């Protein structure tokens, strides 16, 4: 059995990026994915500036921007009155980053781009359609079972998503909670920018039912909109996905008569693994933490972890650092996820769903004041873009 330096479980965007980052350092890598191909279900697209810096360092940025949409601004709206409350402009981050904007590129495109590079590398093995069922480790190596096959390596990275088999095999608790409502994603060709005058990233508050409106390029690069709604707590899946309910939701979002091309219903959680490392195995991306998607932070933070971890493992595999130095991964990444990803996404959700009129007015005034003040505007974006988190990580 060939021993590898690193096994990566899961070829989602985080696992693919982790594998590519490790392989580019010259280490031998095996990437194991349960599905025969990368899932193209509509999930993440918003890619924040520090993540674009990593994608650039991986040599993927030109293609990444070409197949996505550049979005310089995002806006908060009061959905019932269709009033634009505040606009935030990433150009205020010019000088802080080479990428003072977000790029809306669907996550399957990133995973596929990384996989294409990995398949061309002699030090990499990509195994699709292979479900990892468990792992064992000792002081010397980690061994992963995948169907009839067994793989051994110096280290393993569990990037196998929120239901992570790796995390469960390690017996690591996934602390947090699940929201009672679900999120419905309606993908449509209806042009919200033309109809409402909004930009391509919009957060629409409504005491009864909020909406996030995002434009993505689509595989044909012709443009699609994703409208994300909360469901009622007592609403069944069938009801939420019914034509009548979807039409009514689109109508309440000022798109009466709009048609759709795809529907998805997601359970939503705020959870963080109690540990990000156990011995020779590390958790990365959704395997380590999940959060509501408002603000576009979950995948971004996963990619930051993949990049960070690849750098740490590289030093150890080159014998420039010892195994104990890898403890910094959990010590650094777990608090950053809690402070920047969990706290902000929880606050973002509260801002959209606030029911009490006086409190809504306070939140709107706060947004207006923040957008109008150049110092607070930039400070808000430094946090919202994860640039502050990335700079803190780099300085530790
Ligand atoms: C509606 C929605 C919108 C979102 N928008 C954003 C956004 O704009 N920005 C953002 O940052 N985040 C966003 N997110 C979050 C983002 O989608 C996730 O954080 C991201 O998918 C995490 O990537 P991952 O690679 O860690 O996990 P996944 O994408 O879940 O990939 C895990 C991979 O592991 C494989 N796998 C699972 N089990 C096994 C096994 N036993 N053996 C082998 N392989 C296995 C799976 O098949 C899969 O390919 C959004 C999420 C949702 C639901």
Short mmCIF file of C-alpha atoms and ligand atoms in Angstrom, two decimals:
data_model
loop_
_atom_site.label_atom_id
_atom_site.label_comp_id
_atom_site.label_asym_id
_atom_site.label_seq_id
_atom_site.Cartn_x
_atom_site.Cartn_y
_atom_site.Cartn_z
CA UNK A 1 0.00 0.00 0.00
CA UNK A 2 1.42 3.35 -1.06
CA UNK A 3 1.79 5.76 1.82
CA UNK A 4 0.82 9.35 1.06
CA UNK A 5 1.73 12.54 2.88
CA UNK A 6 -1.85 13.78 3.01
CA UNK A 7 -5.31 12.26 2.52
CA UNK A 8 -8.15 14.69 1.91
CA UNK A 9 -11.71 13.42 2.42
CA UNK A 10 -14.31 15.30 0.35
CA UNK A 11 -13.86 17.04 -3.01
CA UNK A 12 -16.20 19.93 -2.28
CA UNK A 13 -14.70 23.39 -2.66
CA UNK A 14 -12.80 23.20 0.64
CA UNK A 15 -11.33 19.71 0.13
CA UNK A 16 -10.34 20.49 -3.46
CA UNK A 17 -8.62 23.71 -2.42
CA UNK A 18 -6.91 21.96 0.53
CA UNK A 19 -5.65 19.20 -1.78
CA UNK A 20 -4.42 21.68 -4.38
CA UNK A 21 -2.65 23.85 -1.80
CA UNK A 22 -0.89 20.78 -0.30
CA UNK A 23 -0.03 19.34 -3.72
CA UNK A 24 1.46 22.63 -4.92
CA UNK A 25 3.94 22.40 -2.04
CA UNK A 26 5.07 19.13 -3.66
CA UNK A 27 3.56 16.70 -1.14
CA UNK A 28 1.85 13.49 -2.24
CA UNK A 29 -1.91 13.84 -1.88
CA UNK A 30 -4.90 11.54 -2.31
CA UNK A 31 -8.33 13.16 -2.56
CA UNK A 32 -11.30 10.86 -1.81
CA UNK A 33 -14.83 11.88 -2.87
CA UNK A 34 -18.03 9.89 -2.33
CA UNK A 35 -19.88 11.22 -5.39
CA UNK A 36 -18.88 10.48 -8.98
CA UNK A 37 -18.76 14.22 -9.70
CA UNK A 38 -18.84 17.56 -7.91
CA UNK A 39 -22.36 18.58 -6.85
CA UNK A 40 -23.71 21.66 -8.65
CA UNK A 41 -26.57 22.29 -6.21
CA UNK A 42 -26.95 26.06 -5.70
CA UNK A 43 -25.01 26.91 -2.55
CA UNK A 44 -22.16 29.38 -2.09
CA UNK A 45 -21.18 31.97 -4.65
CA UNK A 46 -20.08 35.07 -2.72
CA UNK A 47 -16.29 35.08 -2.58
CA UNK A 48 -14.78 37.66 -0.24
CA UNK A 49 -11.54 39.62 -0.87
CA UNK A 50 -9.19 37.52 1.33
CA UNK A 51 -10.51 34.37 -0.34
CA UNK A 52 -9.81 35.92 -3.74
CA UNK A 53 -6.23 36.51 -2.53
CA UNK A 54 -5.93 32.75 -1.84
CA UNK A 55 -7.51 31.84 -5.17
CA UNK A 56 -4.97 34.13 -6.83
CA UNK A 57 -2.10 32.46 -4.95
CA UNK A 58 -3.39 29.12 -6.26
CA UNK A 59 -3.19 30.45 -9.84
CA UNK A 60 -6.96 30.29 -10.43
CA UNK A 61 -8.03 33.92 -10.19
CA UNK A 62 -8.36 34.85 -13.88
CA UNK A 63 -10.57 31.86 -14.64
CA UNK A 64 -12.49 32.37 -11.38
CA UNK A 65 -13.39 35.95 -12.27
CA UNK A 66 -14.13 35.04 -15.89
CA UNK A 67 -16.80 32.50 -14.93
CA UNK A 68 -18.30 34.69 -12.19
CA UNK A 69 -19.60 38.22 -11.64
CA UNK A 70 -17.74 41.05 -9.94
CA UNK A 71 -19.91 42.77 -7.33
CA UNK A 72 -18.53 45.96 -5.79
CA UNK A 73 -21.51 46.81 -3.59
CA UNK A 74 -24.20 45.23 -1.48
CA UNK A 75 -27.43 46.79 -0.30
CA UNK A 76 -29.93 46.56 2.55
CA UNK A 77 -33.59 47.06 1.66
CA UNK A 78 -36.88 47.29 3.52
CA UNK A 79 -38.77 44.72 1.49
CA UNK A 80 -42.39 45.78 2.20
CA UNK A 81 -41.82 49.43 1.21
CA UNK A 82 -39.07 48.67 -1.31
CA UNK A 83 -36.90 51.37 0.23
CA UNK A 84 -33.13 51.06 -0.13
CA UNK A 85 -31.84 51.55 3.41
CA UNK A 86 -28.07 51.50 2.87
CA UNK A 87 -25.41 50.64 0.34
CA UNK A 88 -21.93 49.37 1.22
CA UNK A 89 -19.09 49.72 -1.26
CA UNK A 90 -16.10 47.37 -1.21
CA UNK A 91 -14.08 50.00 -3.04
CA UNK A 92 -13.53 51.47 0.45
CA UNK A 93 -11.17 48.51 0.96
CA UNK A 94 -8.86 49.68 -1.83
CA UNK A 95 -5.34 49.72 -0.39
CA UNK A 96 -6.20 46.90 2.04
CA UNK A 97 -6.44 44.21 -0.64
CA UNK A 98 -5.80 43.74 -4.36
CA UNK A 99 -9.46 42.65 -4.62
CA UNK A 100 -11.74 45.44 -3.31
CA UNK A 101 -14.90 43.62 -4.39
CA UNK A 102 -16.53 40.22 -4.10
CA UNK A 103 -16.80 37.77 -6.96
CA UNK A 104 -19.99 35.78 -7.33
CA UNK A 105 -18.78 32.42 -8.64
CA UNK A 106 -20.75 29.27 -7.87
CA UNK A 107 -18.86 26.89 -5.58
CA UNK A 108 -18.93 23.91 -7.95
CA UNK A 109 -16.89 25.95 -10.43
CA UNK A 110 -14.10 26.39 -7.86
CA UNK A 111 -14.09 22.69 -6.97
CA UNK A 112 -14.00 21.69 -10.65
CA UNK A 113 -11.19 24.17 -11.40
CA UNK A 114 -9.11 22.79 -8.55
CA UNK A 115 -9.85 19.18 -9.58
CA UNK A 116 -8.72 19.86 -13.14
CA UNK A 117 -5.36 21.15 -11.83
CA UNK A 118 -5.05 18.23 -9.38
CA UNK A 119 -5.66 15.60 -12.06
CA UNK A 120 -2.72 16.99 -14.04
CA UNK A 121 -0.26 16.71 -11.11
CA UNK A 122 1.96 13.61 -10.84
CA UNK A 123 1.96 13.70 -7.02
CA UNK A 124 -1.85 13.57 -6.79
CA UNK A 125 -4.44 10.80 -6.91
CA UNK A 126 -8.12 11.80 -7.19
CA UNK A 127 -10.56 9.00 -6.33
CA UNK A 128 -14.21 9.83 -7.10
CA UNK A 129 -17.19 7.65 -6.14
CA UNK A 130 -15.46 6.38 -3.00
CA UNK A 131 -17.24 6.85 0.33
CA UNK A 132 -15.01 6.99 3.38
CA UNK A 133 -16.54 4.89 6.14
CA UNK A 134 -14.06 5.38 8.95
CA UNK A 135 -10.48 5.91 10.00
CA UNK A 136 -7.87 4.77 12.49
CA UNK A 137 -4.66 6.42 13.57
CA UNK A 138 -1.62 5.84 15.76
CA UNK A 139 1.47 7.88 16.53
CA UNK A 140 2.93 7.13 13.10
CA UNK A 141 0.14 7.21 10.51
CA UNK A 142 -3.54 7.56 9.71
CA UNK A 143 -5.49 4.91 7.83
CA UNK A 144 -8.75 5.63 6.01
CA UNK A 145 -11.29 3.05 4.83
CA UNK A 146 -13.06 3.74 1.56
CA UNK A 147 -15.18 0.82 0.31
CA UNK A 148 -12.87 -2.17 -0.13
CA UNK A 149 -9.83 0.07 -0.24
CA UNK A 150 -7.63 1.36 2.53
CA UNK A 151 -5.40 4.45 2.29
CA UNK A 152 -2.58 5.42 4.63
CA UNK A 153 -0.88 8.76 5.10
CA UNK A 154 1.05 10.97 7.47
CA UNK A 155 -1.97 13.25 7.95
CA UNK A 156 -5.65 13.43 6.93
CA UNK A 157 -7.97 16.37 6.36
CA UNK A 158 -11.72 15.84 6.85
CA UNK A 159 -13.42 18.22 4.41
CA UNK A 160 -16.48 16.01 4.04
CA UNK A 161 -19.16 18.59 4.83
CA UNK A 162 -21.60 19.23 7.66
CA UNK A 163 -22.47 15.56 8.19
CA UNK A 164 -18.76 14.67 8.24
CA UNK A 165 -18.00 10.99 8.68
CA UNK A 166 -14.47 11.98 9.66
CA UNK A 167 -15.74 14.19 12.49
CA UNK A 168 -18.08 11.44 13.71
CA UNK A 169 -15.32 8.80 13.49
CA UNK A 170 -13.18 11.00 15.71
CA UNK A 171 -16.05 11.32 18.19
CA UNK A 172 -15.92 15.11 18.05
CA UNK A 173 -19.03 16.91 19.24
CA UNK A 174 -20.72 19.40 16.84
CA UNK A 175 -21.84 22.06 19.30
CA UNK A 176 -24.64 24.49 18.49
CA UNK A 177 -28.20 24.44 17.23
CA UNK A 178 -30.46 24.01 14.20
CA UNK A 179 -33.04 26.66 13.26
CA UNK A 180 -36.67 25.50 13.24
CA UNK A 181 -37.33 27.14 9.85
CA UNK A 182 -35.60 26.14 6.60
CA UNK A 183 -34.23 28.30 3.79
CA UNK A 184 -35.75 28.08 0.32
CA UNK A 185 -33.51 28.98 -2.65
CA UNK A 186 -35.41 29.92 -5.80
CA UNK A 187 -33.22 30.20 -8.89
CA UNK A 188 -34.84 32.36 -11.56
CA UNK A 189 -34.04 34.22 -14.75
CA UNK A 190 -36.23 37.12 -13.59
CA UNK A 191 -34.04 40.25 -13.68
CA UNK A 192 -34.43 41.79 -10.22
CA UNK A 193 -31.90 44.57 -10.98
CA UNK A 194 -33.96 45.76 -13.94
CA UNK A 195 -37.27 45.41 -12.07
CA UNK A 196 -36.31 46.83 -8.66
CA UNK A 197 -33.20 48.91 -9.33
CA UNK A 198 -31.19 46.84 -6.87
CA UNK A 199 -27.54 45.75 -7.21
CA UNK A 200 -26.41 42.14 -7.56
CA UNK A 201 -26.21 41.41 -3.77
CA UNK A 202 -29.20 42.49 -1.70
CA UNK A 203 -30.46 41.79 1.81
CA UNK A 204 -34.17 42.52 2.12
CA UNK A 205 -35.58 42.81 5.64
CA UNK A 206 -39.22 42.01 6.28
CA UNK A 207 -40.85 41.22 9.65
CA UNK A 208 -42.93 38.46 8.06
CA UNK A 209 -40.45 36.89 5.64
CA UNK A 210 -37.07 38.21 4.50
CA UNK A 211 -35.30 37.66 1.17
CA UNK A 212 -31.69 37.66 0.00
CA UNK A 213 -31.31 38.41 -3.70
CA UNK A 214 -28.12 37.49 -5.49
CA UNK A 215 -27.09 37.40 -9.09
CA UNK A 216 -24.76 34.62 -10.28
CA UNK A 217 -23.33 33.96 -13.73
CA UNK A 218 -24.77 30.46 -14.25
CA UNK A 219 -22.94 27.73 -16.18
CA UNK A 220 -23.92 29.42 -19.46
CA UNK A 221 -22.72 32.81 -18.11
CA UNK A 222 -26.10 34.30 -19.08
CA UNK A 223 -26.98 35.27 -15.52
CA UNK A 224 -29.39 33.85 -12.94
CA UNK A 225 -30.83 35.23 -9.72
CA UNK A 226 -31.05 33.34 -6.48
CA UNK A 227 -33.78 34.47 -4.14
CA UNK A 228 -33.37 32.98 -0.65
CA UNK A 229 -36.41 33.01 1.66
CA UNK A 230 -37.07 31.71 5.16
CA UNK A 231 -39.93 29.23 5.43
CA UNK A 232 -42.54 29.27 8.19
CA UNK A 233 -41.66 26.99 11.10
CA UNK A 234 -44.86 24.97 10.59
CA UNK A 235 -44.52 24.80 6.78
CA UNK A 236 -43.97 21.31 5.36
CA UNK A 237 -41.38 20.69 2.63
CA UNK A 238 -44.12 19.91 0.11
CA UNK A 239 -45.92 23.14 0.93
CA UNK A 240 -42.77 25.29 0.70
CA UNK A 241 -41.85 23.72 -2.64
CA UNK A 242 -45.37 23.94 -4.11
CA UNK A 243 -45.97 26.18 -7.14
CA UNK A 244 -48.52 28.22 -5.20
CA UNK A 245 -46.16 28.98 -2.32
CA UNK A 246 -43.20 29.78 -4.59
CA UNK A 247 -45.34 32.09 -6.75
CA UNK A 248 -46.64 33.84 -3.64
CA UNK A 249 -43.11 34.31 -2.28
CA UNK A 250 -41.86 35.76 -5.56
CA UNK A 251 -44.90 38.08 -5.66
CA UNK A 252 -44.19 39.28 -2.11
CA UNK A 253 -40.65 40.00 -3.31
CA UNK A 254 -42.06 42.26 -6.06
CA UNK A 255 -41.65 39.68 -8.82
CA UNK A 256 -45.25 38.65 -9.59
CA UNK A 257 -45.48 36.14 -12.42
CA UNK A 258 -41.76 35.35 -12.34
CA UNK A 259 -40.85 31.79 -13.30
CA UNK A 260 -38.05 29.70 -11.82
CA UNK A 261 -35.54 27.15 -13.03
CA UNK A 262 -34.62 25.46 -9.75
CA UNK A 263 -35.82 25.07 -6.16
CA UNK A 264 -33.90 23.97 -3.08
CA UNK A 265 -34.79 23.67 0.56
CA UNK A 266 -32.02 23.68 3.20
CA UNK A 267 -31.86 22.98 6.90
CA UNK A 268 -29.84 25.70 8.56
CA UNK A 269 -27.56 25.39 11.58
CA UNK A 270 -25.08 27.30 13.71
CA UNK A 271 -22.59 24.69 14.89
CA UNK A 272 -18.87 24.50 15.58
CA UNK A 273 -16.90 21.30 16.18
CA UNK A 274 -15.51 21.11 19.71
CA UNK A 275 -12.09 20.31 18.23
CA UNK A 276 -10.57 20.98 14.81
CA UNK A 277 -7.72 18.50 15.36
CA UNK A 278 -7.41 15.05 16.79
CA UNK A 279 -3.97 13.51 16.42
CA UNK A 280 -3.11 13.26 12.74
CA UNK A 281 -6.55 14.31 11.53
CA UNK A 282 -7.86 17.86 10.96
CA UNK A 283 -11.34 19.20 10.21
CA UNK A 284 -11.83 21.89 7.59
CA UNK A 285 -14.83 23.77 6.14
CA UNK A 286 -18.36 22.57 6.89
CA UNK A 287 -16.98 19.47 8.62
CA UNK A 288 -15.68 21.89 11.28
CA UNK A 289 -18.49 24.46 11.35
CA UNK A 290 -21.80 25.35 9.73
CA UNK A 291 -23.74 28.60 9.78
CA UNK A 292 -26.62 30.34 8.06
CA UNK A 293 -25.57 31.68 4.65
CA UNK A 294 -26.57 35.33 5.23
CA UNK A 295 -23.41 37.34 4.61
CA UNK A 296 -21.66 34.68 2.51
CA UNK A 297 -19.06 33.58 5.07
CA UNK A 298 -19.15 29.78 5.58
CA UNK A 299 -17.28 28.61 2.53
CA UNK A 300 -14.96 31.60 2.67
CA UNK A 301 -13.84 30.68 6.16
CA UNK A 302 -13.41 27.05 5.07
CA UNK A 303 -11.05 28.08 2.29
CA UNK A 304 -9.05 30.21 4.73
CA UNK A 305 -8.69 27.14 6.95
CA UNK A 306 -7.63 24.93 4.04
CA UNK A 307 -4.95 27.44 3.06
CA UNK A 308 -3.74 27.92 6.62
CA UNK A 309 -3.61 24.18 7.30
CA UNK A 310 -1.75 23.42 4.05
CA UNK A 311 0.95 25.92 5.10
CA UNK A 312 1.25 24.41 8.58
CA UNK A 313 1.43 20.82 7.28
CA UNK A 314 4.03 21.84 4.70
CA UNK A 315 6.39 23.06 7.42
CA UNK A 316 6.02 19.84 9.40
CA UNK A 317 6.41 17.56 6.38
CA UNK A 318 9.57 19.47 5.44
CA UNK A 319 10.78 19.00 9.03
CA UNK A 320 10.99 22.76 9.53
CA UNK A 321 8.52 22.47 12.43
CA UNK A 322 7.44 19.68 14.74
CA UNK A 323 4.07 17.97 15.04
CA UNK A 324 3.14 20.03 18.11
CA UNK A 325 3.21 23.19 15.97
CA UNK A 326 0.04 21.92 14.28
CA UNK A 327 -1.93 22.64 17.46
CA UNK A 328 -2.02 26.25 16.36
CA UNK A 329 -4.55 25.26 13.69
CA UNK A 330 -7.37 24.68 16.18
CA UNK A 331 -6.16 27.41 18.55
CA UNK A 332 -6.34 29.95 15.73
CA UNK A 333 -9.18 28.82 13.50
CA UNK A 334 -11.85 27.86 16.01
CA UNK A 335 -12.02 31.27 17.77
CA UNK A 336 -11.86 33.06 14.39
CA UNK A 337 -14.84 31.06 13.17
CA UNK A 338 -16.85 31.83 16.30
CA UNK A 339 -16.01 35.53 16.35
CA UNK A 340 -16.24 36.36 12.65
CA UNK A 341 -18.49 33.74 11.08
CA UNK A 342 -20.91 32.55 13.75
CA UNK A 343 -21.40 35.95 15.41
CA UNK A 344 -21.83 37.87 12.15
CA UNK A 345 -24.18 35.41 10.47
CA UNK A 346 -26.39 35.25 13.58
CA UNK A 347 -26.48 39.08 13.69
CA UNK A 348 -27.19 39.26 9.94
CA UNK A 349 -30.19 36.95 10.32
CA UNK A 350 -31.56 38.96 13.28
CA UNK A 351 -31.23 42.17 11.29
CA UNK A 352 -33.38 40.78 8.46
CA UNK A 353 -36.08 39.14 10.55
CA UNK A 354 -36.61 41.80 13.25
CA UNK A 355 -40.37 42.02 13.90
CA UNK A 356 -40.74 44.83 16.42
CA UNK A 357 -41.31 48.15 14.51
CA UNK A 358 -39.28 50.38 16.85
CA UNK A 359 -36.39 47.93 16.84
CA UNK A 360 -36.54 47.67 13.03
CA UNK A 361 -36.28 51.46 12.81
CA UNK A 362 -33.26 51.43 15.15
CA UNK A 363 -31.53 48.77 13.02
CA UNK A 364 -32.23 50.68 9.80
CA UNK A 365 -30.94 53.94 11.33
CA UNK A 366 -27.84 52.13 12.47
CA UNK A 367 -27.20 50.83 8.93
CA UNK A 368 -27.78 54.28 7.41
CA UNK A 369 -25.39 55.90 9.93
CA UNK A 370 -22.74 53.26 9.32
CA UNK A 371 -22.94 53.62 5.53
CA UNK A 372 -22.70 57.42 5.80
CA UNK A 373 -19.62 57.47 8.05
CA UNK A 374 -16.45 56.63 6.05
CA UNK A 375 -14.60 55.21 9.08
CA UNK A 376 -17.46 53.01 10.26
CA UNK A 377 -18.30 52.02 6.70
CA UNK A 378 -14.78 50.69 6.16
CA UNK A 379 -14.63 49.05 9.61
CA UNK A 380 -17.92 47.25 8.91
CA UNK A 381 -16.59 45.98 5.58
CA UNK A 382 -13.27 44.87 7.09
CA UNK A 383 -15.25 42.56 9.37
CA UNK A 384 -17.97 41.55 6.89
CA UNK A 385 -15.40 40.66 4.20
CA UNK A 386 -13.33 38.55 6.68
CA UNK A 387 -10.31 40.75 5.88
CA UNK A 388 -9.97 41.58 9.58
CA UNK A 389 -10.10 37.86 10.42
CA UNK A 390 -7.52 37.03 7.73
CA UNK A 391 -5.15 39.76 8.91
CA UNK A 392 -5.49 38.61 12.52
CA UNK A 393 -4.74 35.05 11.49
CA UNK A 394 -1.63 36.15 9.56
CA UNK A 395 -0.32 38.12 12.54
CA UNK A 396 -0.64 35.21 15.01
C1 LIG B 1 -28.13 28.31 0.14
C2 LIG B 1 -26.70 28.43 0.57
C3 LIG B 1 -25.96 29.53 0.18
C4 LIG B 1 -24.64 29.66 0.61
N1 LIG B 1 -23.93 30.76 0.23
C5 LIG B 1 -22.67 30.94 0.67
C6 LIG B 1 -21.89 32.06 0.22
O1 LIG B 1 -22.35 32.86 -0.60
N2 LIG B 1 -20.62 32.18 0.69
C7 LIG B 1 -20.09 31.28 1.59
O2 LIG B 1 -18.95 31.48 2.03
N3 LIG B 1 -20.79 30.18 1.99
C8 LIG B 1 -22.06 29.99 1.55
N4 LIG B 1 -22.74 28.85 1.88
C9 LIG B 1 -22.06 27.78 2.64
C10 LIG B 1 -21.29 26.87 1.69
O3 LIG B 1 -22.13 26.29 0.73
C11 LIG B 1 -20.58 25.76 2.47
O4 LIG B 1 -19.86 26.37 3.51
C12 LIG B 1 -19.65 24.95 1.57
O5 LIG B 1 -20.35 24.07 0.74
C13 LIG B 1 -18.66 24.13 2.40
O6 LIG B 1 -17.80 23.43 1.54
P1 LIG B 1 -17.13 22.08 2.00
O7 LIG B 1 -16.22 21.69 0.89
O8 LIG B 1 -16.60 22.22 3.38
O9 LIG B 1 -18.34 21.05 2.15
P2 LIG B 1 -19.31 20.48 1.02
O10 LIG B 1 -19.53 21.48 -0.05
O11 LIG B 1 -20.49 19.93 1.74
O12 LIG B 1 -18.47 19.29 0.38
C14 LIG B 1 -18.23 18.10 1.09
C15 LIG B 1 -17.84 17.01 0.10
O13 LIG B 1 -17.50 15.83 0.81
C16 LIG B 1 -18.11 14.71 0.19
N5 LIG B 1 -18.31 13.67 1.20
C17 LIG B 1 -19.21 13.66 2.21
N6 LIG B 1 -19.08 12.54 2.94
C18 LIG B 1 -18.07 11.83 2.38
C19 LIG B 1 -17.46 10.58 2.69
N7 LIG B 1 -17.87 9.85 3.72
N8 LIG B 1 -16.46 10.14 1.90
C20 LIG B 1 -16.02 10.88 0.85
N9 LIG B 1 -16.56 12.07 0.52
C21 LIG B 1 -17.57 12.54 1.28
C22 LIG B 1 -19.41 15.27 -0.36
O14 LIG B 1 -19.94 14.46 -1.40
C23 LIG B 1 -18.97 16.64 -0.85
O15 LIG B 1 -18.48 16.61 -2.16
C24 LIG B 1 -24.05 28.67 1.44
C25 LIG B 1 -24.79 27.55 1.82
C26 LIG B 1 -26.11 27.42 1.38
C27 LIG B 1 -26.89 26.20 1.79
#
